[in-house]
Amino acid sequence: MSKKVLDSNPIFSTIFVTNACNLRCRHCIFSSGTKSPKELSDDEIFSLITKLANLGVICLDFSGGETLIHPSIFRFINFAFDAGIKFVSMATNATLINQKTVDEILKLKKQGRQLNLRISLDGDEESYDWLRGKGVFKKAIGGLDMLKKNNIRPREINLVLHKKNIGKIEAVIDIIKPYKPYTLIIMPLVLDGRAKQLMGDYQITSLMWKKILLEKPLLQKKHPELEITIDGPVGSILEKNLDLNVPRPCMCGLQYIGISPEGEILVCPISLLSVGNVRSNKDIQKIWRESPVLKKIRDHNALKGKCRHCRFKIVCRGGCRGLAESIYGDILKPDPLCWL
């Protein structure tokens, strides 16, 4: 990653359109459920989309809560395309996908607009229902079946890994294969929000994470039709012939900016850390350039603990900043999944 990229405006963004959700998942870092009374209005979200497009964002994700609960979600998606956003995605738990959802997606497709669907599926029926609620797995599969019936392929399936489902990766791959997703993204449990109750008993260790990373090439070889991605920058230090002077960090503070349902400006898609609010700080670019927190994140010399003198610090820049913040309450601390 060049200095030019490190100094540029964000190109990835998430707008969390609502905190309302039809589920009460144990691992939800936003503790989603009921709608917040201070959520952004439709007009505020439209204005925000325009600002992000003008800022140079090319990948915009709509998330929640559950996006399909928001009555204006497809208006936002169409507006984002109109604003010139190149890649638009929507995260969903798939349980609310119905014929109306399918019709909206097909309508976009006819206009040459490819909506990238990100769907969560965190295990087989037993481990999934333990995490998300009894009977929810079948509802999610029902949503996937409806997409398949209409020849709609999910862009990615997201799998949050914890001790209860760490042995279920192959099972998940077998479950999702009929739906032909392009990518499976495996990410670690983040201990914030409701997920704090899972600390200790269900949090995977750094050595477990390292094992998953080492097994990934074999897993990919077995399933060439599916791109398998292990989320997080710390894995880059396992690569052979690694150039220690080339940064390969996560997006936090460098390429990403998120907006919470209440307008908080978030530094990372898995962190609640805010550097302002779009209602009181209308110049997003100014916050991006001048925020003391963001400046510290961009400076690998500001890293704390073992990262400070690590030979890989330029490469991974401390690993996942969101994980560090969720565990230690300090975004400059080491990635808790680093085994060094």
CSV table of C-alpha atoms in Angstrom, one decimal:
chain,number,residue,atom,x,y,z
A,1,MET,CA,0.0,0.0,0.0
A,2,SER,CA,1.5,3.3,-1.1
A,3,LYS,CA,1.8,6.6,0.8
A,4,LYS,CA,-0.7,8.0,-1.7
A,5,VAL,CA,-3.3,5.5,-0.5
A,6,LEU,CA,-2.5,6.1,3.1
A,7,ASP,CA,-3.0,9.8,2.6
A,8,SER,CA,-6.2,9.6,0.4
A,9,ASN,CA,-9.9,10.0,1.2
A,10,PRO,CA,-11.9,7.0,2.2
A,11,ILE,CA,-13.1,4.7,-0.7
A,12,PHE,CA,-15.1,2.3,1.5
A,13,SER,CA,-18.1,3.3,3.6
A,14,THR,CA,-21.0,1.8,5.5
A,15,ILE,CA,-24.2,3.5,6.3
A,16,PHE,CA,-26.0,1.6,9.2
A,17,VAL,CA,-29.5,2.7,8.2
A,18,THR,CA,-31.2,1.5,11.3
A,19,ASN,CA,-30.7,-0.3,14.7
A,20,ALA,CA,-34.0,-2.1,14.2
A,21,CYS,CA,-33.7,-5.8,13.8
A,22,ASN,CA,-36.1,-8.8,13.8
A,23,LEU,CA,-33.4,-10.9,15.6
A,24,ARG,CA,-31.6,-10.6,18.9
A,25,CYS,CA,-28.3,-12.3,18.0
A,26,ARG,CA,-25.9,-13.1,20.9
A,27,HIS,CA,-22.9,-11.7,19.0
A,28,CYS,CA,-24.3,-8.4,17.8
A,29,ILE,CA,-21.8,-5.6,18.5
A,30,PHE,CA,-24.5,-3.0,18.0
A,31,SER,CA,-27.0,-4.7,20.3
A,32,SER,CA,-29.5,-4.2,17.5
A,33,GLY,CA,-33.2,-4.8,18.1
A,34,THR,CA,-35.4,-1.7,18.5
A,35,LYS,CA,-35.2,1.4,16.4
A,36,SER,CA,-33.2,4.2,18.0
A,37,PRO,CA,-35.3,7.4,18.5
A,38,LYS,CA,-32.4,9.5,17.1
A,39,GLU,CA,-31.9,7.7,13.8
A,40,LEU,CA,-31.1,9.7,10.7
A,41,SER,CA,-34.1,10.7,8.6
A,42,ASP,CA,-34.4,9.6,4.9
A,43,ASP,CA,-33.4,13.1,3.8
A,44,GLU,CA,-30.3,13.0,6.0
A,45,ILE,CA,-29.3,9.7,4.5
A,46,PHE,CA,-29.8,10.9,1.0
A,47,SER,CA,-27.6,14.0,1.8
A,48,LEU,CA,-25.0,11.7,3.4
A,49,ILE,CA,-24.9,9.5,0.3
A,50,THR,CA,-24.2,12.6,-1.9
A,51,LYS,CA,-21.4,13.7,0.5
A,52,LEU,CA,-19.8,10.3,0.5
A,53,ALA,CA,-19.9,10.1,-3.3
A,54,ASN,CA,-18.3,13.6,-3.6
A,55,LEU,CA,-15.7,12.4,-1.1
A,56,GLY,CA,-14.6,9.7,-3.5
A,57,VAL,CA,-16.3,6.7,-1.9
A,58,ILE,CA,-16.6,3.9,-4.6
A,59,CYS,CA,-17.9,1.1,-2.4
A,60,LEU,CA,-20.9,1.8,-0.2
A,61,ASP,CA,-22.5,-0.8,2.0
A,62,PHE,CA,-25.9,-0.5,3.6
A,63,SER,CA,-26.2,-2.3,6.9
A,64,GLY,CA,-28.1,-2.4,10.2
A,65,GLY,CA,-29.7,-3.7,12.3
A,66,GLU,CA,-31.6,-5.4,9.5
A,67,THR,CA,-31.7,-3.4,6.3
A,68,LEU,CA,-34.9,-4.9,5.0
A,69,ILE,CA,-36.8,-3.5,8.0
A,70,HIS,CA,-36.1,0.0,6.7
A,71,PRO,CA,-38.9,1.0,4.3
A,72,SER,CA,-36.6,3.2,2.2
A,73,ILE,CA,-33.7,0.8,1.8
A,74,PHE,CA,-34.1,0.4,-2.0
A,75,ARG,CA,-34.6,4.1,-2.4
A,76,PHE,CA,-31.2,4.6,-0.8
A,77,ILE,CA,-29.7,1.9,-3.0
A,78,ASN,CA,-31.0,3.5,-6.2
A,79,PHE,CA,-29.9,6.9,-5.0
A,80,ALA,CA,-26.4,5.6,-4.4
A,81,PHE,CA,-26.2,4.3,-7.9
A,82,ASP,CA,-27.6,7.6,-9.2
A,83,ALA,CA,-24.9,9.5,-7.2
A,84,GLY,CA,-22.2,7.6,-9.0
A,85,ILE,CA,-21.2,5.0,-6.4
A,86,LYS,CA,-19.6,2.2,-8.4
A,87,PHE,CA,-20.2,-0.7,-6.0
A,88,VAL,CA,-23.3,-0.8,-3.8
A,89,SER,CA,-24.0,-3.6,-1.3
A,90,MET,CA,-26.6,-4.5,1.3
A,91,ALA,CA,-26.1,-6.7,4.4
A,92,THR,CA,-29.0,-8.9,5.5
A,93,ASN,CA,-29.7,-11.9,7.7
A,94,ALA,CA,-31.9,-13.1,4.8
A,95,THR,CA,-34.8,-14.1,7.0
A,96,LEU,CA,-37.0,-11.2,5.6
A,97,ILE,CA,-36.3,-11.8,2.0
A,98,ASN,CA,-39.6,-12.1,0.1
A,99,GLN,CA,-41.0,-11.6,-3.4
A,100,LYS,CA,-40.9,-7.8,-3.0
A,101,THR,CA,-37.2,-8.0,-2.1
A,102,VAL,CA,-36.5,-10.2,-5.2
A,103,ASP,CA,-38.5,-7.9,-7.5
A,104,GLU,CA,-36.5,-4.8,-6.3
A,105,ILE,CA,-33.2,-6.7,-6.9
A,106,LEU,CA,-34.3,-7.9,-10.4
A,107,LYS,CA,-35.5,-4.3,-11.2
A,108,LEU,CA,-32.0,-3.1,-10.4
A,109,LYS,CA,-30.4,-5.8,-12.5
A,110,LYS,CA,-32.5,-4.9,-15.5
A,111,GLN,CA,-31.1,-1.3,-15.2
A,112,GLY,CA,-27.6,-2.7,-15.2
A,113,ARG,CA,-27.2,-2.1,-11.5
A,114,GLN,CA,-25.6,-5.0,-9.6
A,115,LEU,CA,-26.5,-5.0,-6.0
A,116,ASN,CA,-24.0,-7.0,-4.0
A,117,LEU,CA,-25.8,-9.0,-1.3
A,118,ARG,CA,-23.9,-9.8,1.9
A,119,ILE,CA,-25.6,-12.6,3.9
A,120,SER,CA,-24.7,-13.8,7.3
A,121,LEU,CA,-24.6,-17.6,7.9
A,122,ASP,CA,-22.6,-18.6,11.0
A,123,GLY,CA,-22.7,-22.4,11.1
A,124,ASP,CA,-25.0,-25.4,10.7
A,125,GLU,CA,-28.5,-25.3,12.1
A,126,GLU,CA,-27.5,-26.1,15.6
A,127,SER,CA,-24.7,-23.5,16.0
A,128,TYR,CA,-26.6,-20.9,13.9
A,129,ASP,CA,-29.8,-21.2,16.0
A,130,TRP,CA,-27.7,-21.1,19.2
A,131,LEU,CA,-26.3,-17.7,18.1
A,132,ARG,CA,-29.3,-16.2,16.4
A,133,GLY,CA,-32.4,-17.9,17.8
A,134,LYS,CA,-34.4,-21.1,17.5
A,135,GLY,CA,-35.8,-21.6,14.1
A,136,VAL,CA,-33.9,-18.7,12.5
A,137,PHE,CA,-31.6,-21.0,10.4
A,138,LYS,CA,-34.6,-22.3,8.4
A,139,LYS,CA,-35.8,-18.8,7.8
A,140,ALA,CA,-32.4,-17.7,6.5
A,141,ILE,CA,-32.3,-20.8,4.2
A,142,GLY,CA,-35.8,-19.8,3.0
A,143,GLY,CA,-34.5,-16.4,2.0
A,144,LEU,CA,-31.5,-18.0,0.2
A,145,ASP,CA,-33.9,-20.4,-1.6
A,146,MET,CA,-35.9,-17.5,-2.8
A,147,LEU,CA,-32.8,-15.9,-4.2
A,148,LYS,CA,-31.8,-19.1,-5.9
A,149,LYS,CA,-35.2,-19.6,-7.5
A,150,ASN,CA,-34.8,-16.2,-9.1
A,151,ASN,CA,-31.1,-16.7,-10.2
A,152,ILE,CA,-29.8,-14.2,-7.7
A,153,ARG,CA,-26.3,-15.0,-6.4
A,154,PRO,CA,-25.1,-13.6,-3.1
A,155,ARG,CA,-21.9,-11.7,-3.4
A,156,GLU,CA,-20.6,-13.0,-0.1
A,157,ILE,CA,-21.6,-15.1,2.9
A,158,ASN,CA,-20.2,-13.9,6.2
A,159,LEU,CA,-19.2,-16.4,8.9
A,160,VAL,CA,-18.4,-15.0,12.4
A,161,LEU,CA,-16.1,-17.5,14.0
A,162,HIS,CA,-16.2,-18.5,17.7
A,163,LYS,CA,-15.5,-21.6,19.7
A,164,LYS,CA,-18.9,-23.1,19.2
A,165,ASN,CA,-18.7,-23.1,15.4
A,166,ILE,CA,-14.9,-23.2,14.7
A,167,GLY,CA,-15.3,-26.8,13.5
A,168,LYS,CA,-18.2,-25.9,11.2
A,169,ILE,CA,-16.5,-24.1,8.3
A,170,GLU,CA,-16.7,-27.1,6.0
A,171,ALA,CA,-20.3,-27.6,7.0
A,172,VAL,CA,-21.1,-24.0,6.1
A,173,ILE,CA,-19.4,-24.4,2.7
A,174,ASP,CA,-21.6,-27.5,2.0
A,175,ILE,CA,-24.7,-25.5,3.0
A,176,ILE,CA,-24.0,-22.5,0.9
A,177,LYS,CA,-22.7,-24.2,-2.3
A,178,PRO,CA,-26.1,-24.6,-3.9
A,179,TYR,CA,-26.6,-20.8,-3.7
A,180,LYS,CA,-23.4,-20.1,-5.5
A,181,PRO,CA,-22.0,-17.2,-3.5
A,182,TYR,CA,-18.9,-15.6,-4.9
A,183,THR,CA,-17.1,-15.3,-1.6
A,184,LEU,CA,-17.1,-16.7,1.9
A,185,ILE,CA,-15.6,-14.3,4.4
A,186,ILE,CA,-14.5,-15.7,7.7
A,187,MET,CA,-14.2,-13.2,10.5
A,188,PRO,CA,-13.6,-13.4,14.3
A,189,LEU,CA,-16.1,-12.7,17.0
A,190,VAL,CA,-15.9,-9.1,18.1
A,191,LEU,CA,-16.6,-8.6,21.8
A,192,ASP,CA,-18.7,-5.5,21.9
A,193,GLY,CA,-22.4,-4.9,22.5
A,194,ARG,CA,-24.3,-8.1,23.3
A,195,ALA,CA,-21.2,-10.1,22.3
A,196,LYS,CA,-19.5,-9.1,25.6
A,197,GLN,CA,-21.5,-11.9,27.2
A,198,LEU,CA,-19.5,-14.4,25.1
A,199,MET,CA,-16.1,-13.2,26.4
A,200,GLY,CA,-13.9,-16.0,27.5
A,201,ASP,CA,-16.1,-19.1,26.9
A,202,TYR,CA,-16.6,-18.5,23.2
A,203,GLN,CA,-13.8,-16.1,22.1
A,204,ILE,CA,-11.3,-17.9,19.9
A,205,THR,CA,-7.6,-17.7,20.8
A,206,SER,CA,-4.8,-16.3,18.8
A,207,LEU,CA,-3.4,-19.8,18.2
A,208,MET,CA,-6.8,-21.0,17.0
A,209,TRP,CA,-6.9,-18.0,14.6
A,210,LYS,CA,-3.4,-18.8,13.3
A,211,LYS,CA,-4.4,-22.4,12.7
A,212,ILE,CA,-7.4,-21.2,10.6
A,213,LEU,CA,-5.1,-19.0,8.6
A,214,LEU,CA,-2.6,-21.8,8.0
A,215,GLU,CA,-5.4,-24.2,6.9
A,216,LYS,CA,-6.9,-21.7,4.5
A,217,PRO,CA,-4.8,-22.6,1.4
A,218,LEU,CA,-5.9,-26.2,1.6
A,219,LEU,CA,-9.5,-25.2,2.2
A,220,GLN,CA,-9.3,-23.0,-0.9
A,221,LYS,CA,-7.8,-25.8,-3.0
A,222,LYS,CA,-10.7,-28.1,-2.0
A,223,HIS,CA,-13.3,-25.4,-3.0
A,224,PRO,CA,-11.9,-23.5,-6.1
A,225,GLU,CA,-15.3,-22.4,-7.1
A,226,LEU,CA,-15.6,-20.3,-3.9
A,227,GLU,CA,-13.3,-17.4,-3.0
A,228,ILE,CA,-12.4,-17.9,0.7
A,229,THR,CA,-11.3,-14.8,2.6
A,230,ILE,CA,-10.0,-14.7,6.2
A,231,ASP,CA,-10.7,-11.2,7.4
A,232,GLY,CA,-8.0,-9.2,9.2
A,233,PRO,CA,-4.5,-8.0,8.4
A,234,VAL,CA,-2.5,-10.0,10.9
A,235,GLY,CA,-2.6,-13.0,8.5
A,236,SER,CA,-0.3,-11.2,6.1
A,237,ILE,CA,2.7,-11.9,8.4
A,238,LEU,CA,2.5,-15.6,7.5
A,239,GLU,CA,3.2,-15.0,3.8
A,240,LYS,CA,6.5,-16.0,2.3
A,241,ASN,CA,8.9,-13.4,0.8
A,242,LEU,CA,7.0,-10.7,2.7
A,243,ASP,CA,8.3,-7.1,2.1
A,244,LEU,CA,8.5,-5.6,5.5
A,245,ASN,CA,8.3,-2.1,4.1
A,246,VAL,CA,5.0,-2.4,2.3
A,247,PRO,CA,2.0,-1.6,4.4
A,248,ARG,CA,-0.9,-4.1,4.3
A,249,PRO,CA,-3.2,-2.9,7.1
A,250,CYS,CA,-6.9,-3.0,7.6
A,251,MET,CA,-9.1,-0.2,6.3
A,252,CYS,CA,-9.5,1.5,9.7
A,253,GLY,CA,-8.6,5.1,9.5
A,254,LEU,CA,-7.0,4.7,6.1
A,255,GLN,CA,-9.7,3.8,3.5
A,256,TYR,CA,-12.9,3.4,5.5
A,257,ILE,CA,-15.5,5.6,7.2
A,258,GLY,CA,-18.8,4.4,8.7
A,259,ILE,CA,-22.0,6.2,9.8
A,260,SER,CA,-24.1,4.8,12.6
A,261,PRO,CA,-27.9,5.0,12.6
A,262,GLU,CA,-27.6,8.1,14.8
A,263,GLY,CA,-25.0,9.8,12.6
A,264,GLU,CA,-21.9,8.9,14.5
A,265,ILE,CA,-18.8,8.8,12.4
A,266,LEU,CA,-17.2,5.4,12.9
A,267,VAL,CA,-13.6,4.5,12.2
A,268,CYS,CA,-14.1,0.8,11.6
A,269,PRO,CA,-17.1,-1.4,10.6
A,270,ILE,CA,-16.6,-3.5,13.7
A,271,SER,CA,-16.0,-0.7,16.2
A,272,LEU,CA,-18.3,1.7,18.0
A,273,LEU,CA,-15.5,4.3,18.3
A,274,SER,CA,-16.8,7.6,17.0
A,275,VAL,CA,-14.8,10.6,15.9
A,276,GLY,CA,-17.8,13.0,15.5
A,277,ASN,CA,-21.4,13.2,14.3
A,278,VAL,CA,-22.6,14.1,10.8
A,279,ARG,CA,-25.3,16.4,12.4
A,280,SER,CA,-22.9,18.5,14.3
A,281,ASN,CA,-19.8,18.0,12.0
A,282,LYS,CA,-21.2,18.4,8.5
A,283,ASP,CA,-17.7,18.6,6.9
A,284,ILE,CA,-16.9,14.9,6.8
A,285,GLN,CA,-13.7,15.5,4.8
A,286,LYS,CA,-12.4,17.8,7.5
A,287,ILE,CA,-13.0,15.2,10.2
A,288,TRP,CA,-11.3,12.6,8.0
A,289,ARG,CA,-8.2,14.8,7.6
A,290,GLU,CA,-8.0,16.4,11.0
A,291,SER,CA,-9.4,14.0,13.6
A,292,PRO,CA,-6.6,13.4,16.3
A,293,VAL,CA,-7.9,9.8,16.6
A,294,LEU,CA,-7.6,9.1,12.9
A,295,LYS,CA,-4.1,10.7,12.8
A,296,LYS,CA,-2.9,8.3,15.5
A,297,ILE,CA,-4.4,5.3,13.8
A,298,ARG,CA,-2.4,6.3,10.6
A,299,ASP,CA,0.9,6.5,12.5
A,300,HIS,CA,2.3,3.1,13.0
A,301,ASN,CA,4.8,4.6,15.5
A,302,ALA,CA,1.9,5.4,17.8
A,303,LEU,CA,1.1,1.7,18.3
A,304,LYS,CA,1.4,0.4,21.8
A,305,GLY,CA,2.5,-2.8,23.6
A,306,LYS,CA,4.4,-5.5,21.6
A,307,CYS,CA,3.5,-3.8,18.3
A,308,ARG,CA,5.7,-0.9,19.1
A,309,HIS,CA,9.0,-2.8,18.5
A,310,CYS,CA,7.6,-5.6,16.2
A,311,ARG,CA,9.4,-6.0,12.9
A,312,PHE,CA,6.0,-6.5,11.2
A,313,LYS,CA,4.5,-3.2,12.4
A,314,ILE,CA,4.8,-1.4,9.0
A,315,VAL,CA,3.1,-4.4,7.3
A,316,CYS,CA,0.1,-5.1,9.5
A,317,ARG,CA,0.1,-1.8,11.5
A,318,GLY,CA,-1.0,-3.5,14.6
A,319,GLY,CA,-3.5,-5.8,13.0
A,320,CYS,CA,-7.3,-5.3,13.5
A,321,ARG,CA,-7.9,-2.0,15.2
A,322,GLY,CA,-11.5,-2.8,15.9
A,323,LEU,CA,-10.6,-6.0,17.8
A,324,ALA,CA,-8.0,-4.1,19.8
A,325,GLU,CA,-10.5,-1.4,20.8
A,326,SER,CA,-13.2,-3.9,21.7
A,327,ILE,CA,-10.9,-6.0,24.0
A,328,TYR,CA,-8.7,-3.3,25.5
A,329,GLY,CA,-10.7,-0.1,25.0
A,330,ASP,CA,-7.7,1.3,23.2
A,331,ILE,CA,-7.5,1.3,19.4
A,332,LEU,CA,-3.7,1.6,19.5
A,333,LYS,CA,-3.2,-1.7,21.4
A,334,PRO,CA,-2.1,-4.9,19.7
A,335,ASP,CA,-4.6,-7.1,17.8
A,336,PRO,CA,-5.7,-9.7,20.4
A,337,LEU,CA,-5.5,-12.4,17.7
A,338,CYS,CA,-1.8,-11.8,17.1
A,339,TRP,CA,0.2,-14.9,18.3
A,340,LEU,CA,3.6,-13.2,18.3
